[in-house]
């Protein structure tokens, strides 16, 4: 009996130790999102969290500027954040590799609109004036890459007039109405212009044009990142987040009407009616692992070649990309 009791106690101790080592699958996390397309994928997750329907506990904060997210990451206030992919690389390089990109959530949100001009290919932009936001940022580098890849010199063959941000483009369009206008517009600005002006039409989707000229990259514009300190302490909770976040993005693409209402509720897009029409054109996606790494590393290489400062002066190492273990 003593020997049997000893065996039982030993087994109980073993099971106890195993249980202690078992990964905790849930946790509490602070999630920061920017207004605009990169934040759309999280609205259903936020609504579920507020209704107590999620495994993890989420504290969401919506911000208007990149600087707020950078500060929150550096101060340890943000555990996970939805940001532009080049900003993710910049944070990685400037913080001594303290963040990891978990998933790509947004592909192309840029399109070229015309006001009556007949354009059959990017080559037809030669000699045109293009109004565009994002000087010294992703929109400029994407435009330049696509133009160059189609044999157009951005500095000689076209004239690029930059505005400070996309919100100014509707006013630019109004002034250029009934003229040979060409505008590079992000979502939801592009949808707003198309709804307001009957003569406006989409000439090119920049994601499609990028795919035509690049075989080793994808136009991956938005992602979610995690602070490595949080990831190391809460690997199970991060895995759970990815599952719940993927479901949120899927719901956004399938239940556009309710997602649009949530976009207005949470300040992601000002009006639900606009969000409803824009969401199908916002490149919502969920890409992880090798597919994410291959496409994103190629995209960041294009950004680096255009201007190293745009991604933090260096291409990220392999540890920048999350690979689930």
PDB file of C-alpha atoms in Angstrom:
ATOM      1  CA  UNK A   1       0.000   0.000   0.000  1.00  0.00           C
ATOM      2  CA  UNK A   2       2.844   2.382   0.816  1.00  0.00           C
ATOM      3  CA  UNK A   3       4.437   1.725  -2.591  1.00  0.00           C
ATOM      4  CA  UNK A   4       1.101   2.263  -4.339  1.00  0.00           C
ATOM      5  CA  UNK A   5       0.516   5.494  -2.434  1.00  0.00           C
ATOM      6  CA  UNK A   6       3.986   6.726  -3.397  1.00  0.00           C
ATOM      7  CA  UNK A   7       3.293   6.013  -7.074  1.00  0.00           C
ATOM      8  CA  UNK A   8      -0.053   7.832  -6.913  1.00  0.00           C
ATOM      9  CA  UNK A   9       1.529  10.850  -5.216  1.00  0.00           C
ATOM     10  CA  UNK A  10       4.297  10.929  -7.812  1.00  0.00           C
ATOM     11  CA  UNK A  11       1.761  10.874 -10.645  1.00  0.00           C
ATOM     12  CA  UNK A  12      -0.269  13.631  -9.033  1.00  0.00           C
ATOM     13  CA  UNK A  13       2.870  15.750  -8.703  1.00  0.00           C
ATOM     14  CA  UNK A  14       3.731  15.134 -12.367  1.00  0.00           C
ATOM     15  CA  UNK A  15       0.256  16.117 -13.515  1.00  0.00           C
ATOM     16  CA  UNK A  16       0.404  19.215 -11.317  1.00  0.00           C
ATOM     17  CA  UNK A  17       3.711  20.332 -12.807  1.00  0.00           C
ATOM     18  CA  UNK A  18       2.422  19.721 -16.327  1.00  0.00           C
ATOM     19  CA  UNK A  19      -0.662  21.812 -15.621  1.00  0.00           C
ATOM     20  CA  UNK A  20       1.490  24.652 -14.325  1.00  0.00           C
ATOM     21  CA  UNK A  21       3.475  24.649 -17.541  1.00  0.00           C
ATOM     22  CA  UNK A  22       0.371  24.614 -19.736  1.00  0.00           C
ATOM     23  CA  UNK A  23       0.149  27.810 -21.741  1.00  0.00           C
ATOM     24  CA  UNK A  24      -2.476  30.304 -20.650  1.00  0.00           C
ATOM     25  CA  UNK A  25      -4.664  30.902 -23.701  1.00  0.00           C
ATOM     26  CA  UNK A  26      -6.364  34.130 -22.669  1.00  0.00           C
ATOM     27  CA  UNK A  27      -5.344  37.489 -21.305  1.00  0.00           C
ATOM     28  CA  UNK A  28      -6.000  41.211 -21.156  1.00  0.00           C
ATOM     29  CA  UNK A  29      -4.507  43.487 -23.792  1.00  0.00           C
ATOM     30  CA  UNK A  30      -4.585  47.121 -24.837  1.00  0.00           C
ATOM     31  CA  UNK A  31      -5.286  47.449 -28.557  1.00  0.00           C
ATOM     32  CA  UNK A  32      -4.688  50.719 -30.423  1.00  0.00           C
ATOM     33  CA  UNK A  33      -6.145  51.378 -33.874  1.00  0.00           C
ATOM     34  CA  UNK A  34      -5.945  54.268 -36.300  1.00  0.00           C
ATOM     35  CA  UNK A  35      -9.013  55.729 -37.917  1.00  0.00           C
ATOM     36  CA  UNK A  36      -9.353  54.706 -41.546  1.00  0.00           C
ATOM     37  CA  UNK A  37      -8.972  51.388 -43.389  1.00  0.00           C
ATOM     38  CA  UNK A  38      -6.418  49.779 -41.041  1.00  0.00           C
ATOM     39  CA  UNK A  39      -8.925  50.031 -38.205  1.00  0.00           C
ATOM     40  CA  UNK A  40     -11.918  48.481 -39.983  1.00  0.00           C
ATOM     41  CA  UNK A  41     -10.907  44.892 -39.304  1.00  0.00           C
ATOM     42  CA  UNK A  42     -11.081  45.381 -35.537  1.00  0.00           C
ATOM     43  CA  UNK A  43     -14.556  46.909 -35.167  1.00  0.00           C
ATOM     44  CA  UNK A  44     -16.419  43.600 -34.896  1.00  0.00           C
ATOM     45  CA  UNK A  45     -13.875  42.346 -32.377  1.00  0.00           C
ATOM     46  CA  UNK A  46     -14.356  45.495 -30.329  1.00  0.00           C
ATOM     47  CA  UNK A  47     -18.143  45.107 -30.395  1.00  0.00           C
ATOM     48  CA  UNK A  48     -17.862  41.453 -29.328  1.00  0.00           C
ATOM     49  CA  UNK A  49     -15.438  42.395 -26.545  1.00  0.00           C
ATOM     50  CA  UNK A  50     -17.796  45.045 -25.200  1.00  0.00           C
ATOM     51  CA  UNK A  51     -20.594  42.459 -25.245  1.00  0.00           C
ATOM     52  CA  UNK A  52     -18.444  39.973 -23.315  1.00  0.00           C
ATOM     53  CA  UNK A  53     -18.290  37.515 -26.222  1.00  0.00           C
ATOM     54  CA  UNK A  54     -14.494  37.233 -26.556  1.00  0.00           C
ATOM     55  CA  UNK A  55     -12.054  34.914 -24.848  1.00  0.00           C
ATOM     56  CA  UNK A  56      -9.506  37.680 -24.318  1.00  0.00           C
ATOM     57  CA  UNK A  57     -10.251  40.939 -22.526  1.00  0.00           C
ATOM     58  CA  UNK A  58      -9.657  43.862 -24.890  1.00  0.00           C
ATOM     59  CA  UNK A  59      -9.203  47.522 -24.058  1.00  0.00           C
ATOM     60  CA  UNK A  60      -9.540  49.421 -27.351  1.00  0.00           C
ATOM     61  CA  UNK A  61      -8.308  52.922 -28.048  1.00  0.00           C
ATOM     62  CA  UNK A  62      -8.859  54.710 -31.356  1.00  0.00           C
ATOM     63  CA  UNK A  63      -6.331  57.426 -32.254  1.00  0.00           C
ATOM     64  CA  UNK A  64      -5.970  59.866 -35.140  1.00  0.00           C
ATOM     65  CA  UNK A  65      -2.206  60.074 -35.596  1.00  0.00           C
ATOM     66  CA  UNK A  66       0.751  57.724 -35.942  1.00  0.00           C
ATOM     67  CA  UNK A  67       2.662  59.627 -33.270  1.00  0.00           C
ATOM     68  CA  UNK A  68       0.124  58.565 -30.655  1.00  0.00           C
ATOM     69  CA  UNK A  69       0.628  54.892 -31.450  1.00  0.00           C
ATOM     70  CA  UNK A  70       4.414  55.191 -31.502  1.00  0.00           C
ATOM     71  CA  UNK A  71       4.354  56.859 -28.081  1.00  0.00           C
ATOM     72  CA  UNK A  72       1.955  54.225 -26.711  1.00  0.00           C
ATOM     73  CA  UNK A  73       4.204  51.404 -27.925  1.00  0.00           C
ATOM     74  CA  UNK A  74       7.325  53.045 -26.505  1.00  0.00           C
ATOM     75  CA  UNK A  75       5.622  53.691 -23.154  1.00  0.00           C
ATOM     76  CA  UNK A  76       4.284  50.136 -22.937  1.00  0.00           C
ATOM     77  CA  UNK A  77       0.672  51.332 -23.023  1.00  0.00           C
ATOM     78  CA  UNK A  78      -0.204  49.632 -26.312  1.00  0.00           C
ATOM     79  CA  UNK A  79       0.206  45.863 -26.427  1.00  0.00           C
ATOM     80  CA  UNK A  80      -1.136  45.435 -29.955  1.00  0.00           C
ATOM     81  CA  UNK A  81      -1.637  48.089 -32.629  1.00  0.00           C
ATOM     82  CA  UNK A  82      -3.039  48.284 -36.150  1.00  0.00           C
ATOM     83  CA  UNK A  83      -0.673  50.436 -38.211  1.00  0.00           C
ATOM     84  CA  UNK A  84       0.693  51.009 -41.697  1.00  0.00           C
ATOM     85  CA  UNK A  85       3.294  48.389 -42.602  1.00  0.00           C
ATOM     86  CA  UNK A  86       6.071  50.902 -43.170  1.00  0.00           C
ATOM     87  CA  UNK A  87       5.362  52.411 -39.742  1.00  0.00           C
ATOM     88  CA  UNK A  88       5.626  48.927 -38.240  1.00  0.00           C
ATOM     89  CA  UNK A  89       9.084  48.592 -39.775  1.00  0.00           C
ATOM     90  CA  UNK A  90      10.061  52.056 -38.546  1.00  0.00           C
ATOM     91  CA  UNK A  91       8.986  51.243 -34.977  1.00  0.00           C
ATOM     92  CA  UNK A  92      10.906  47.956 -35.166  1.00  0.00           C
ATOM     93  CA  UNK A  93      14.099  49.693 -36.279  1.00  0.00           C
ATOM     94  CA  UNK A  94      13.811  52.638 -33.900  1.00  0.00           C
ATOM     95  CA  UNK A  95      12.975  50.572 -30.816  1.00  0.00           C
ATOM     96  CA  UNK A  96      15.775  48.022 -31.036  1.00  0.00           C
ATOM     97  CA  UNK A  97      13.462  45.361 -32.474  1.00  0.00           C
ATOM     98  CA  UNK A  98      10.844  45.600 -29.734  1.00  0.00           C
ATOM     99  CA  UNK A  99       7.847  44.770 -31.954  1.00  0.00           C
ATOM    100  CA  UNK A 100       6.756  41.906 -34.183  1.00  0.00           C
ATOM    101  CA  UNK A 101       4.281  42.031 -37.052  1.00  0.00           C
ATOM    102  CA  UNK A 102       1.548  39.449 -36.440  1.00  0.00           C
ATOM    103  CA  UNK A 103      -0.577  39.693 -39.574  1.00  0.00           C
ATOM    104  CA  UNK A 104      -1.292  41.866 -42.588  1.00  0.00           C
ATOM    105  CA  UNK A 105      -4.809  43.277 -42.415  1.00  0.00           C
ATOM    106  CA  UNK A 106      -4.975  45.703 -45.363  1.00  0.00           C
ATOM    107  CA  UNK A 107      -3.912  45.446 -48.988  1.00  0.00           C
ATOM    108  CA  UNK A 108      -4.296  48.294 -51.474  1.00  0.00           C
ATOM    109  CA  UNK A 109      -6.541  51.215 -50.529  1.00  0.00           C
ATOM    110  CA  UNK A 110      -5.367  53.439 -53.399  1.00  0.00           C
ATOM    111  CA  UNK A 111      -6.942  54.008 -56.791  1.00  0.00           C
ATOM    112  CA  UNK A 112      -6.558  56.465 -59.652  1.00  0.00           C
ATOM    113  CA  UNK A 113      -9.722  58.386 -60.505  1.00  0.00           C
ATOM    114  CA  UNK A 114     -10.409  60.272 -63.719  1.00  0.00           C
ATOM    115  CA  UNK A 115     -12.938  62.869 -64.737  1.00  0.00           C
ATOM    116  CA  UNK A 116     -13.618  61.810 -68.297  1.00  0.00           C
ATOM    117  CA  UNK A 117     -10.057  61.056 -69.396  1.00  0.00           C
ATOM    118  CA  UNK A 118      -9.873  57.760 -71.291  1.00  0.00           C
ATOM    119  CA  UNK A 119      -7.045  55.700 -69.831  1.00  0.00           C
ATOM    120  CA  UNK A 120      -6.452  52.150 -70.974  1.00  0.00           C
ATOM    121  CA  UNK A 121      -3.142  51.574 -69.194  1.00  0.00           C
ATOM    122  CA  UNK A 122      -0.779  53.272 -66.778  1.00  0.00           C
ATOM    123  CA  UNK A 123       1.291  54.331 -69.796  1.00  0.00           C
ATOM    124  CA  UNK A 124      -1.601  56.620 -70.783  1.00  0.00           C
ATOM    125  CA  UNK A 125      -0.834  58.770 -67.733  1.00  0.00           C
ATOM    126  CA  UNK A 126       2.147  60.228 -69.584  1.00  0.00           C
ATOM    127  CA  UNK A 127       1.736  63.989 -69.876  1.00  0.00           C
ATOM    128  CA  UNK A 128      -0.980  64.112 -67.190  1.00  0.00           C
ATOM    129  CA  UNK A 129      -1.119  66.075 -63.945  1.00  0.00           C
ATOM    130  CA  UNK A 130      -1.738  63.785 -60.988  1.00  0.00           C
ATOM    131  CA  UNK A 131      -3.069  65.128 -57.709  1.00  0.00           C
ATOM    132  CA  UNK A 132      -1.939  62.935 -54.813  1.00  0.00           C
ATOM    133  CA  UNK A 133      -1.590  62.852 -51.022  1.00  0.00           C
ATOM    134  CA  UNK A 134       1.331  61.385 -49.124  1.00  0.00           C
ATOM    135  CA  UNK A 135       4.416  63.233 -50.303  1.00  0.00           C
ATOM    136  CA  UNK A 136       7.388  61.502 -48.708  1.00  0.00           C
ATOM    137  CA  UNK A 137       5.167  58.619 -47.641  1.00  0.00           C
ATOM    138  CA  UNK A 138       3.696  55.382 -49.000  1.00  0.00           C
ATOM    139  CA  UNK A 139       1.315  56.889 -51.607  1.00  0.00           C
ATOM    140  CA  UNK A 140       4.160  58.748 -53.321  1.00  0.00           C
ATOM    141  CA  UNK A 141       6.478  55.732 -53.367  1.00  0.00           C
ATOM    142  CA  UNK A 142       3.729  53.394 -54.593  1.00  0.00           C
ATOM    143  CA  UNK A 143       2.807  55.816 -57.371  1.00  0.00           C
ATOM    144  CA  UNK A 144       6.430  56.276 -58.403  1.00  0.00           C
ATOM    145  CA  UNK A 145       7.092  52.517 -58.429  1.00  0.00           C
ATOM    146  CA  UNK A 146       4.068  51.783 -60.620  1.00  0.00           C
ATOM    147  CA  UNK A 147       4.882  54.660 -62.986  1.00  0.00           C
ATOM    148  CA  UNK A 148       8.530  53.648 -63.363  1.00  0.00           C
ATOM    149  CA  UNK A 149       7.583  50.025 -63.883  1.00  0.00           C
ATOM    150  CA  UNK A 150       5.430  51.148 -66.805  1.00  0.00           C
ATOM    151  CA  UNK A 151       8.185  53.196 -68.426  1.00  0.00           C
ATOM    152  CA  UNK A 152       7.117  56.587 -67.102  1.00  0.00           C
ATOM    153  CA  UNK A 153       9.606  58.953 -65.457  1.00  0.00           C
ATOM    154  CA  UNK A 154       7.711  60.450 -62.462  1.00  0.00           C
ATOM    155  CA  UNK A 155       9.866  63.581 -62.572  1.00  0.00           C
ATOM    156  CA  UNK A 156       9.690  64.242 -66.323  1.00  0.00           C
ATOM    157  CA  UNK A 157       6.748  62.477 -67.948  1.00  0.00           C
ATOM    158  CA  UNK A 158       4.031  63.518 -65.478  1.00  0.00           C
ATOM    159  CA  UNK A 159       3.425  66.350 -63.040  1.00  0.00           C
ATOM    160  CA  UNK A 160       2.579  65.266 -59.490  1.00  0.00           C
ATOM    161  CA  UNK A 161       0.801  67.899 -57.404  1.00  0.00           C
ATOM    162  CA  UNK A 162       0.766  66.883 -53.746  1.00  0.00           C
ATOM    163  CA  UNK A 163      -1.843  67.803 -51.173  1.00  0.00           C
ATOM    164  CA  UNK A 164      -1.169  67.573 -47.450  1.00  0.00           C
ATOM    165  CA  UNK A 165      -3.625  64.700 -46.916  1.00  0.00           C
ATOM    166  CA  UNK A 166      -6.406  62.760 -48.607  1.00  0.00           C
ATOM    167  CA  UNK A 167      -9.170  64.847 -47.043  1.00  0.00           C
ATOM    168  CA  UNK A 168      -8.215  67.723 -49.374  1.00  0.00           C
ATOM    169  CA  UNK A 169      -8.811  65.711 -52.541  1.00  0.00           C
ATOM    170  CA  UNK A 170     -12.601  66.295 -52.809  1.00  0.00           C
ATOM    171  CA  UNK A 171     -11.971  70.047 -52.852  1.00  0.00           C
ATOM    172  CA  UNK A 172      -9.255  69.565 -55.472  1.00  0.00           C
ATOM    173  CA  UNK A 173     -11.682  67.496 -57.527  1.00  0.00           C
ATOM    174  CA  UNK A 174     -14.383  70.175 -57.292  1.00  0.00           C
ATOM    175  CA  UNK A 175     -11.982  72.763 -58.688  1.00  0.00           C
ATOM    176  CA  UNK A 176     -10.870  70.395 -61.427  1.00  0.00           C
ATOM    177  CA  UNK A 177     -14.397  69.324 -62.394  1.00  0.00           C
ATOM    178  CA  UNK A 178     -15.058  69.175 -66.156  1.00  0.00           C
ATOM    179  CA  UNK A 179     -11.329  69.183 -66.715  1.00  0.00           C
ATOM    180  CA  UNK A 180      -8.882  66.411 -67.547  1.00  0.00           C
ATOM    181  CA  UNK A 181      -8.374  65.549 -63.868  1.00  0.00           C
ATOM    182  CA  UNK A 182      -6.430  62.569 -62.545  1.00  0.00           C
ATOM    183  CA  UNK A 183      -6.338  61.915 -58.799  1.00  0.00           C
ATOM    184  CA  UNK A 184      -4.625  59.275 -56.664  1.00  0.00           C
ATOM    185  CA  UNK A 185      -7.093  58.729 -53.841  1.00  0.00           C
ATOM    186  CA  UNK A 186      -7.136  56.485 -50.763  1.00  0.00           C
ATOM    187  CA  UNK A 187     -10.263  54.955 -49.259  1.00  0.00           C
ATOM    188  CA  UNK A 188     -12.757  56.146 -48.169  1.00  0.00           C
ATOM    189  CA  UNK A 189     -11.951  59.414 -50.016  1.00  0.00           C
ATOM    190  CA  UNK A 190     -12.112  57.689 -53.407  1.00  0.00           C
ATOM    191  CA  UNK A 191     -15.604  56.353 -52.689  1.00  0.00           C
ATOM    192  CA  UNK A 192     -16.713  59.774 -51.471  1.00  0.00           C
ATOM    193  CA  UNK A 193     -15.629  61.404 -54.763  1.00  0.00           C
ATOM    194  CA  UNK A 194     -17.207  58.658 -56.873  1.00  0.00           C
ATOM    195  CA  UNK A 195     -20.515  59.085 -55.023  1.00  0.00           C
ATOM    196  CA  UNK A 196     -20.546  62.850 -55.291  1.00  0.00           C
ATOM    197  CA  UNK A 197     -19.562  63.310 -58.929  1.00  0.00           C
ATOM    198  CA  UNK A 198     -21.268  61.384 -61.710  1.00  0.00           C
ATOM    199  CA  UNK A 199     -18.399  62.006 -64.124  1.00  0.00           C
ATOM    200  CA  UNK A 200     -15.830  60.468 -61.772  1.00  0.00           C
ATOM    201  CA  UNK A 201     -14.732  56.915 -62.436  1.00  0.00           C
ATOM    202  CA  UNK A 202     -12.035  54.522 -61.286  1.00  0.00           C
ATOM    203  CA  UNK A 203      -9.323  54.117 -63.902  1.00  0.00           C
ATOM    204  CA  UNK A 204      -6.906  51.885 -61.980  1.00  0.00           C
ATOM    205  CA  UNK A 205      -6.722  50.023 -58.707  1.00  0.00           C
ATOM    206  CA  UNK A 206      -3.133  50.388 -57.519  1.00  0.00           C
ATOM    207  CA  UNK A 207      -3.134  46.911 -56.009  1.00  0.00           C
ATOM    208  CA  UNK A 208      -3.934  45.426 -59.409  1.00  0.00           C
ATOM    209  CA  UNK A 209      -1.333  47.589 -61.115  1.00  0.00           C
ATOM    210  CA  UNK A 210       1.278  46.656 -58.504  1.00  0.00           C
ATOM    211  CA  UNK A 211       0.592  42.959 -59.082  1.00  0.00           C
ATOM    212  CA  UNK A 212       1.168  43.411 -62.829  1.00  0.00           C
ATOM    213  CA  UNK A 213       4.712  44.722 -62.348  1.00  0.00           C
ATOM    214  CA  UNK A 214       5.936  42.911 -59.207  1.00  0.00           C
ATOM    215  CA  UNK A 215       6.345  39.163 -58.895  1.00  0.00           C
ATOM    216  CA  UNK A 216       8.111  39.106 -55.519  1.00  0.00           C
ATOM    217  CA  UNK A 217       5.984  41.443 -53.408  1.00  0.00           C
ATOM    218  CA  UNK A 218       2.396  42.418 -52.614  1.00  0.00           C
ATOM    219  CA  UNK A 219       0.909  45.824 -51.937  1.00  0.00           C
ATOM    220  CA  UNK A 220       0.491  45.170 -48.208  1.00  0.00           C
ATOM    221  CA  UNK A 221      -0.321  48.521 -46.619  1.00  0.00           C
ATOM    222  CA  UNK A 222      -1.659  47.715 -43.139  1.00  0.00           C
ATOM    223  CA  UNK A 223      -0.836  45.257 -40.363  1.00  0.00           C
ATOM    224  CA  UNK A 224      -1.099  44.490 -36.652  1.00  0.00           C
ATOM    225  CA  UNK A 225       1.984  44.497 -34.452  1.00  0.00           C
ATOM    226  CA  UNK A 226       2.640  43.353 -30.896  1.00  0.00           C
ATOM    227  CA  UNK A 227       5.151  44.500 -28.303  1.00  0.00           C
ATOM    228  CA  UNK A 228       7.640  41.670 -27.872  1.00  0.00           C
ATOM    229  CA  UNK A 229       7.584  42.007 -24.096  1.00  0.00           C
ATOM    230  CA  UNK A 230       3.847  41.330 -24.131  1.00  0.00           C
ATOM    231  CA  UNK A 231       4.218  38.492 -26.649  1.00  0.00           C
ATOM    232  CA  UNK A 232       6.866  36.753 -24.539  1.00  0.00           C
ATOM    233  CA  UNK A 233       4.694  36.884 -21.415  1.00  0.00           C
ATOM    234  CA  UNK A 234       1.384  36.096 -23.129  1.00  0.00           C
ATOM    235  CA  UNK A 235       1.981  33.867 -26.167  1.00  0.00           C
ATOM    236  CA  UNK A 236      -1.313  32.021 -25.712  1.00  0.00           C
ATOM    237  CA  UNK A 237      -3.323  35.222 -25.479  1.00  0.00           C
ATOM    238  CA  UNK A 238      -1.705  36.471 -28.682  1.00  0.00           C
ATOM    239  CA  UNK A 239      -2.674  33.259 -30.493  1.00  0.00           C
ATOM    240  CA  UNK A 240      -6.224  33.715 -29.245  1.00  0.00           C
ATOM    241  CA  UNK A 241      -6.189  37.329 -30.435  1.00  0.00           C
ATOM    242  CA  UNK A 242      -5.182  36.226 -33.924  1.00  0.00           C
ATOM    243  CA  UNK A 243      -8.091  33.785 -34.097  1.00  0.00           C
ATOM    244  CA  UNK A 244     -10.577  36.358 -32.838  1.00  0.00           C
ATOM    245  CA  UNK A 245      -9.133  39.074 -35.060  1.00  0.00           C
ATOM    246  CA  UNK A 246      -9.310  36.846 -38.141  1.00  0.00           C
ATOM    247  CA  UNK A 247     -12.979  36.179 -37.363  1.00  0.00           C
ATOM    248  CA  UNK A 248     -13.551  39.939 -36.994  1.00  0.00           C
ATOM    249  CA  UNK A 249     -12.053  40.658 -40.413  1.00  0.00           C
ATOM    250  CA  UNK A 250     -14.060  37.837 -41.993  1.00  0.00           C
ATOM    251  CA  UNK A 251     -17.239  39.273 -40.524  1.00  0.00           C
ATOM    252  CA  UNK A 252     -16.314  42.718 -41.868  1.00  0.00           C
ATOM    253  CA  UNK A 253     -16.199  41.350 -45.408  1.00  0.00           C
ATOM    254  CA  UNK A 254     -19.421  39.334 -45.031  1.00  0.00           C
ATOM    255  CA  UNK A 255     -21.614  41.621 -42.922  1.00  0.00           C
ATOM    256  CA  UNK A 256     -20.786  44.959 -44.470  1.00  0.00           C
ATOM    257  CA  UNK A 257     -23.904  46.761 -43.282  1.00  0.00           C
ATOM    258  CA  UNK A 258     -23.377  46.150 -39.566  1.00  0.00           C
ATOM    259  CA  UNK A 259     -19.630  46.653 -39.911  1.00  0.00           C
ATOM    260  CA  UNK A 260     -20.300  50.033 -41.508  1.00  0.00           C
ATOM    261  CA  UNK A 261     -22.485  51.028 -38.565  1.00  0.00           C
ATOM    262  CA  UNK A 262     -19.696  50.057 -36.172  1.00  0.00           C
ATOM    263  CA  UNK A 263     -17.190  52.078 -38.214  1.00  0.00           C
ATOM    264  CA  UNK A 264     -19.299  55.167 -37.575  1.00  0.00           C
ATOM    265  CA  UNK A 265     -19.879  54.264 -33.935  1.00  0.00           C
ATOM    266  CA  UNK A 266     -16.166  53.913 -33.225  1.00  0.00           C
ATOM    267  CA  UNK A 267     -15.004  56.819 -35.398  1.00  0.00           C
ATOM    268  CA  UNK A 268     -13.160  54.709 -37.964  1.00  0.00           C
ATOM    269  CA  UNK A 269     -15.105  56.220 -40.888  1.00  0.00           C
ATOM    270  CA  UNK A 270     -17.312  59.297 -40.273  1.00  0.00           C
ATOM    271  CA  UNK A 271     -20.576  58.000 -41.786  1.00  0.00           C
ATOM    272  CA  UNK A 272     -21.988  54.485 -42.030  1.00  0.00           C
ATOM    273  CA  UNK A 273     -23.358  55.148 -45.522  1.00  0.00           C
ATOM    274  CA  UNK A 274     -19.881  56.030 -46.763  1.00  0.00           C
ATOM    275  CA  UNK A 275     -18.320  53.102 -44.922  1.00  0.00           C
ATOM    276  CA  UNK A 276     -20.820  50.675 -46.463  1.00  0.00           C
ATOM    277  CA  UNK A 277     -19.752  51.662 -49.982  1.00  0.00           C
ATOM    278  CA  UNK A 278     -16.043  51.941 -49.149  1.00  0.00           C
ATOM    279  CA  UNK A 279     -15.465  48.687 -47.218  1.00  0.00           C
ATOM    280  CA  UNK A 280     -15.479  46.415 -50.308  1.00  0.00           C
ATOM    281  CA  UNK A 281     -12.652  48.546 -51.732  1.00  0.00           C
ATOM    282  CA  UNK A 282     -10.519  48.745 -48.576  1.00  0.00           C
ATOM    283  CA  UNK A 283      -8.438  45.629 -49.209  1.00  0.00           C
ATOM    284  CA  UNK A 284      -9.428  43.868 -45.998  1.00  0.00           C
ATOM    285  CA  UNK A 285      -7.423  40.678 -45.576  1.00  0.00           C
ATOM    286  CA  UNK A 286      -5.785  38.401 -43.025  1.00  0.00           C
ATOM    287  CA  UNK A 287      -2.397  37.069 -44.025  1.00  0.00           C
ATOM    288  CA  UNK A 288       0.112  35.443 -41.688  1.00  0.00           C
ATOM    289  CA  UNK A 289       3.209  33.260 -41.737  1.00  0.00           C
ATOM    290  CA  UNK A 290       5.184  32.714 -44.929  1.00  0.00           C
ATOM    291  CA  UNK A 291       2.624  34.377 -47.189  1.00  0.00           C
ATOM    292  CA  UNK A 292       2.781  37.508 -45.040  1.00  0.00           C
ATOM    293  CA  UNK A 293       6.572  37.474 -44.843  1.00  0.00           C
ATOM    294  CA  UNK A 294       7.147  36.950 -48.563  1.00  0.00           C
ATOM    295  CA  UNK A 295       4.722  39.631 -49.678  1.00  0.00           C
ATOM    296  CA  UNK A 296       5.553  42.179 -46.993  1.00  0.00           C
ATOM    297  CA  UNK A 297       9.330  41.843 -47.155  1.00  0.00           C
ATOM    298  CA  UNK A 298       9.159  42.495 -50.905  1.00  0.00           C
ATOM    299  CA  UNK A 299       6.941  45.527 -50.402  1.00  0.00           C
ATOM    300  CA  UNK A 300       9.258  46.972 -47.758  1.00  0.00           C
ATOM    301  CA  UNK A 301      12.189  46.462 -50.125  1.00  0.00           C
ATOM    302  CA  UNK A 302      10.444  48.673 -52.686  1.00  0.00           C
ATOM    303  CA  UNK A 303       9.849  51.297 -49.991  1.00  0.00           C
ATOM    304  CA  UNK A 304      13.479  51.042 -48.874  1.00  0.00           C
ATOM    305  CA  UNK A 305      14.760  51.506 -52.427  1.00  0.00           C
ATOM    306  CA  UNK A 306      12.533  54.567 -52.798  1.00  0.00           C
ATOM    307  CA  UNK A 307      13.617  56.109 -49.492  1.00  0.00           C
ATOM    308  CA  UNK A 308      15.287  54.201 -46.621  1.00  0.00           C
ATOM    309  CA  UNK A 309      13.749  56.635 -44.126  1.00  0.00           C
ATOM    310  CA  UNK A 310      10.271  55.409 -45.082  1.00  0.00           C
ATOM    311  CA  UNK A 311      10.841  52.124 -43.211  1.00  0.00           C
ATOM    312  CA  UNK A 312      13.268  53.243 -40.518  1.00  0.00           C
ATOM    313  CA  UNK A 313      16.531  53.152 -42.514  1.00  0.00           C
ATOM    314  CA  UNK A 314      16.871  49.349 -42.677  1.00  0.00           C
ATOM    315  CA  UNK A 315      15.040  46.276 -43.891  1.00  0.00           C
ATOM    316  CA  UNK A 316      13.705  44.273 -40.914  1.00  0.00           C
ATOM    317  CA  UNK A 317      15.328  40.956 -39.982  1.00  0.00           C
ATOM    318  CA  UNK A 318      13.469  37.648 -39.984  1.00  0.00           C
ATOM    319  CA  UNK A 319      12.428  38.104 -36.344  1.00  0.00           C
ATOM    320  CA  UNK A 320      10.173  40.970 -37.452  1.00  0.00           C
ATOM    321  CA  UNK A 321       7.718  38.427 -38.862  1.00  0.00           C
ATOM    322  CA  UNK A 322       5.615  36.308 -36.499  1.00  0.00           C
ATOM    323  CA  UNK A 323       5.710  32.582 -37.049  1.00  0.00           C
ATOM    324  CA  UNK A 324       3.347  30.688 -34.762  1.00  0.00           C
ATOM    325  CA  UNK A 325       5.064  27.967 -32.742  1.00  0.00           C
TER     326      UNK A 325
END
